[in-house]
């Protein structure tokens, strides 16, 4: 395990962020003085970021981590994808994972660490440097293992109300032919207690995929709520762990991708960089 994760040590620590809470709805930052609030970095020369994305199941970690991966040129490593790939394989591990996932339980640290170890070994062989982790760490033990072998620059904690998360998870669909993911949920949560509402349009498939949509076996209301409950129980100490190290940025998603993506780039001080990338394309 340690050997596989040492590939991360070869990437220098490029961003040093303090604890920051960013409310996209209010468009303001509330935190103690932090290097994060300083001048924008020239990420065209400093690309080997080592970031972690946290957040409840269905919040959109994969979507935003993947977009940032493409923007910054670093691999997006999603442990959920690693688990699904293992599920699709044959053998005892596939059967064991199927039982765990279908019951809404968390996959054990040993299995996750083993899958991530193999993924990093494969990336090292291809010359990868830096990463954006999605879905790892999920427990304090995993965070401690990761901290022993590499320095995480920033932990982005994405947030949405629970009722939105449930609707999003129940709306997830996958095309069984092309493998792409979609979401049929139309979310329109009214604001209350001084908080703004949240609106998200469905991410519908093209006509050729419409009749081939399937639902994940674990995307039932009972299992989704169980996953959220388990996540909330385990996430508090994890968030506090990274908050105490000055590496946690909490980001309240204001809506779907059109509303949230530019706000997230602004919070990460990457909005100018995306403009430069677009101009150069």
Coordinates of C-alpha atoms in Angstrom, one line a residue:
X1 CA 0.0 0.0 0.0
X2 CA 2.7 2.5 1.0
X3 CA 4.7 1.8 -2.1
X4 CA 1.7 2.4 -4.3
X5 CA 0.8 5.7 -2.7
X6 CA 4.4 7.0 -2.7
X7 CA 3.8 8.1 -6.3
X8 CA 2.0 11.1 -4.8
X9 CA 5.1 12.2 -3.0
X10 CA 6.8 12.9 -6.3
X11 CA 4.3 15.8 -6.8
X12 CA 5.3 19.0 -5.0
X13 CA 2.7 20.6 -2.7
X14 CA 1.6 23.5 -4.8
X15 CA -1.4 25.1 -3.0
X16 CA -1.4 25.9 0.7
X17 CA -5.0 26.8 1.6
X18 CA -6.4 27.6 5.0
X19 CA -9.8 26.6 6.3
X20 CA -12.4 28.5 4.3
X21 CA -16.2 28.4 4.1
X22 CA -17.6 29.5 0.8
X23 CA -21.4 30.1 0.5
X24 CA -22.2 30.3 -3.2
X25 CA -25.7 31.6 -2.5
X26 CA -24.5 34.5 -0.5
X27 CA -21.3 34.9 -2.6
X28 CA -19.1 35.6 0.4
X29 CA -16.3 34.0 2.3
X30 CA -16.2 33.6 6.1
X31 CA -12.9 32.5 7.6
X32 CA -9.8 33.6 9.5
X33 CA -7.0 35.1 7.4
X34 CA -5.6 32.5 5.1
X35 CA -3.1 32.0 2.3
X36 CA -6.1 30.8 0.3
X37 CA -7.4 34.4 0.1
X38 CA -4.2 35.7 -1.4
X39 CA -3.2 36.2 -5.0
X40 CA -4.2 33.8 -7.8
X41 CA -1.7 31.1 -8.6
X42 CA -0.2 30.5 -12.0
X43 CA -1.5 27.0 -12.4
X44 CA -0.3 26.9 -16.0
X45 CA 3.1 26.2 -14.5
X46 CA 2.0 24.5 -11.3
X47 CA -0.3 21.7 -12.2
X48 CA 0.4 18.8 -9.9
X49 CA -2.4 19.5 -7.4
X50 CA -3.2 17.0 -4.7
X51 CA -6.8 17.6 -3.9
X52 CA -9.6 15.6 -2.2
X53 CA -13.4 16.1 -2.9
X54 CA -15.7 15.2 0.0
X55 CA -19.5 15.2 0.1
X56 CA -22.6 13.1 0.6
X57 CA -23.5 10.4 -2.1
X58 CA -25.1 12.2 -5.0
X59 CA -23.8 15.7 -4.3
X60 CA -21.8 15.8 -7.5
X61 CA -18.2 15.1 -6.4
X62 CA -17.5 13.2 -9.6
X63 CA -18.9 15.8 -11.9
X64 CA -16.9 18.7 -10.5
X65 CA -13.7 16.7 -9.8
X66 CA -13.8 15.4 -13.4
X67 CA -14.2 19.0 -14.8
X68 CA -11.3 20.2 -12.7
X69 CA -9.2 17.2 -13.7
X70 CA -9.7 18.2 -17.4
X71 CA -9.0 21.9 -16.6
X72 CA -5.8 21.3 -14.7
X73 CA -4.5 18.2 -16.5
X74 CA -4.3 15.9 -13.5
X75 CA -6.0 12.5 -13.1
X76 CA -9.4 12.2 -11.5
X77 CA -9.5 9.1 -9.3
X78 CA -12.9 8.1 -8.1
X79 CA -13.1 5.3 -5.7
X80 CA -16.7 4.7 -6.6
X81 CA -15.6 4.0 -10.2
X82 CA -12.9 1.7 -8.9
X83 CA -15.5 -0.2 -6.9
X84 CA -17.9 -0.4 -9.9
X85 CA -15.1 -1.7 -12.1
X86 CA -14.4 -4.4 -9.5
X87 CA -18.1 -5.2 -9.3
X88 CA -18.1 -5.8 -13.1
X89 CA -15.3 -8.2 -12.9
X90 CA -15.5 -11.9 -12.0
X91 CA -14.4 -13.5 -8.8
X92 CA -14.9 -13.5 -5.0
X93 CA -14.3 -9.8 -4.6
X94 CA -17.1 -8.9 -7.1
X95 CA -19.5 -11.1 -5.1
X96 CA -18.4 -9.6 -1.8
X97 CA -18.7 -6.0 -3.1
X98 CA -22.2 -6.7 -4.5
X99 CA -23.5 -7.8 -1.1
X100 CA -22.0 -4.7 0.6
X101 CA -23.2 -2.1 -2.0
X102 CA -26.7 -3.5 -2.3
X103 CA -27.2 -3.2 1.4
X104 CA -26.1 0.4 1.4
X105 CA -23.0 -0.3 3.5
X106 CA -19.6 1.3 3.1
X107 CA -16.9 -0.8 1.5
X108 CA -14.2 -1.7 4.0
X109 CA -11.0 0.3 4.3
X110 CA -8.9 -2.7 3.3
X111 CA -10.8 -3.1 0.0
X112 CA -10.7 0.6 -0.9
X113 CA -7.1 0.9 0.0
X114 CA -6.2 -2.1 -2.1
X115 CA -8.2 -0.8 -5.1
X116 CA -6.7 2.7 -4.9
X117 CA -3.2 1.2 -4.5
X118 CA -3.5 -0.7 -7.7
X119 CA -4.9 2.4 -9.5
X120 CA -2.0 4.6 -8.3
X121 CA 0.5 1.9 -9.4
X122 CA -1.0 1.9 -12.8
X123 CA -0.9 5.7 -13.0
X124 CA 2.8 5.7 -11.9
X125 CA 3.7 3.4 -14.7
X126 CA 2.0 5.8 -17.1
X127 CA 3.9 8.8 -15.7
X128 CA 0.9 10.4 -13.9
X129 CA 1.7 13.2 -11.4
X130 CA -0.7 14.7 -8.9
X131 CA -4.4 13.8 -8.5
X132 CA -7.9 14.8 -7.6
X133 CA -9.4 12.1 -5.3
X134 CA -13.1 11.6 -5.2
X135 CA -14.6 9.4 -2.5
X136 CA -11.4 8.8 -0.6
X137 CA -10.8 9.2 2.3
X138 CA -14.2 8.4 3.8
X139 CA -13.0 7.4 7.3
X140 CA -10.4 8.7 9.8
X141 CA -8.3 5.6 9.3
X142 CA -8.2 6.2 5.5
X143 CA -7.3 9.9 6.1
X144 CA -4.5 8.9 8.4
X145 CA -3.2 6.3 5.9
X146 CA -3.3 9.0 3.2
X147 CA -1.6 11.6 5.4
X148 CA 1.3 9.2 6.2
X149 CA 2.3 8.9 2.5
X150 CA 1.4 12.2 0.9
X151 CA 0.5 15.9 1.6
X152 CA -3.0 16.9 0.6
X153 CA -3.2 20.5 -0.5
X154 CA -6.9 21.1 -0.4
X155 CA -10.1 19.3 0.7
X156 CA -13.3 20.6 -1.0
X157 CA -16.4 19.6 0.9
X158 CA -19.5 20.0 -1.4
X159 CA -22.9 20.4 0.3
X160 CA -26.5 20.1 -0.7
X161 CA -29.7 19.7 1.5
X162 CA -30.6 16.1 2.2
X163 CA -33.9 16.1 0.3
X164 CA -32.1 17.3 -2.8
X165 CA -29.5 14.5 -2.4
X166 CA -32.2 11.9 -2.2
X167 CA -34.0 13.2 -5.3
X168 CA -30.7 13.3 -7.2
X169 CA -29.7 9.8 -6.3
X170 CA -33.2 8.4 -7.2
X171 CA -33.0 10.2 -10.5
X172 CA -29.7 8.7 -11.6
X173 CA -29.7 6.6 -14.7
X174 CA -27.0 4.9 -16.8
X175 CA -27.1 3.9 -20.5
X176 CA -26.4 0.2 -20.6
X177 CA -24.9 0.6 -24.1
X178 CA -22.6 3.6 -24.0
X179 CA -22.1 3.6 -20.2
X180 CA -22.7 7.4 -19.8
X181 CA -24.6 8.6 -16.7
X182 CA -27.7 10.9 -16.7
X183 CA -30.3 12.2 -14.3
X184 CA -34.0 12.5 -14.8
X185 CA -34.8 14.3 -11.6
X186 CA -36.2 17.9 -11.9
X187 CA -35.4 19.6 -8.6
X188 CA -37.1 22.8 -7.5
X189 CA -36.6 23.3 -3.8
X190 CA -38.2 26.4 -2.4
X191 CA -36.2 28.6 -0.1
X192 CA -37.0 28.7 3.6
X193 CA -35.6 30.0 6.9
X194 CA -33.7 32.7 5.0
X195 CA -32.0 30.3 2.7
X196 CA -32.4 30.6 -1.1
X197 CA -34.1 27.8 -3.1
X198 CA -32.3 25.3 -5.3
X199 CA -33.2 24.5 -8.8
X200 CA -31.7 21.8 -11.0
X201 CA -32.8 20.8 -14.4
X202 CA -32.6 17.1 -15.4
X203 CA -29.6 15.9 -17.3
X204 CA -31.5 13.9 -20.0
X205 CA -29.9 11.4 -22.4
X206 CA -29.9 11.8 -26.2
X207 CA -32.7 9.9 -28.1
X208 CA -30.5 6.9 -28.8
X209 CA -29.9 6.3 -25.1
X210 CA -33.5 6.9 -23.9
X211 CA -34.7 3.3 -24.2
X212 CA -31.5 1.9 -22.7
X213 CA -31.5 3.6 -19.3
X214 CA -31.0 1.5 -16.2
X215 CA -31.0 2.3 -12.5
X216 CA -28.3 1.2 -10.1
X217 CA -29.4 -1.6 -7.9
X218 CA -28.5 0.5 -4.8
X219 CA -30.4 3.6 -5.8
X220 CA -33.6 2.9 -3.8
X221 CA -34.9 5.4 -1.3
X222 CA -34.2 3.1 1.6
X223 CA -30.6 2.4 0.6
X224 CA -30.0 6.1 -0.4
X225 CA -31.1 7.3 3.0
X226 CA -29.0 4.6 4.7
X227 CA -26.0 5.7 2.8
X228 CA -26.6 9.4 3.7
X229 CA -27.0 8.5 7.4
X230 CA -23.8 6.4 7.4
X231 CA -21.9 9.2 5.6
X232 CA -23.0 11.9 8.0
X233 CA -22.0 9.7 11.0
X234 CA -18.5 9.2 9.6
X235 CA -17.9 12.6 7.9
X236 CA -18.0 14.8 11.0
X237 CA -14.6 13.7 12.5
X238 CA -13.1 13.6 8.9
X239 CA -14.2 17.2 8.2
X240 CA -12.9 18.4 11.6
X241 CA -9.6 16.6 10.9
X242 CA -9.0 18.5 7.8
X243 CA -10.4 21.7 9.2
X244 CA -7.9 21.5 12.1
X245 CA -5.1 21.3 9.5
X246 CA -6.4 24.4 7.7
X247 CA -7.2 22.4 4.5
X248 CA -11.0 22.3 4.4
X249 CA -13.0 24.4 2.0
X250 CA -16.8 24.0 2.5
X251 CA -18.8 24.9 -0.6
X252 CA -22.6 25.1 -0.7
X253 CA -23.8 24.3 -4.2
X254 CA -26.3 26.9 -5.3
X255 CA -27.9 24.8 -8.0
X256 CA -26.9 22.7 -11.1
X257 CA -23.7 22.9 -13.1
X258 CA -24.5 26.2 -14.9
X259 CA -24.9 28.0 -11.5
X260 CA -22.3 26.1 -9.5
X261 CA -19.4 25.7 -11.8
X262 CA -18.4 29.4 -12.2
X263 CA -18.9 29.9 -8.4
X264 CA -16.6 26.9 -7.6
X265 CA -13.9 28.2 -10.0
X266 CA -14.2 31.6 -8.3
X267 CA -13.8 30.0 -4.9
X268 CA -10.7 28.1 -6.1
X269 CA -9.3 31.2 -7.7
X270 CA -9.4 29.4 -11.1
X271 CA -11.9 31.5 -13.0
X272 CA -9.1 33.5 -14.7
X273 CA -7.3 30.3 -15.6
X274 CA -10.4 28.8 -17.4
X275 CA -10.7 32.0 -19.4
X276 CA -7.1 31.7 -20.5
X277 CA -7.6 28.1 -21.4
X278 CA -10.7 28.9 -23.5
X279 CA -8.8 31.7 -25.3
X280 CA -5.9 29.4 -26.1
X281 CA -8.2 26.7 -27.5

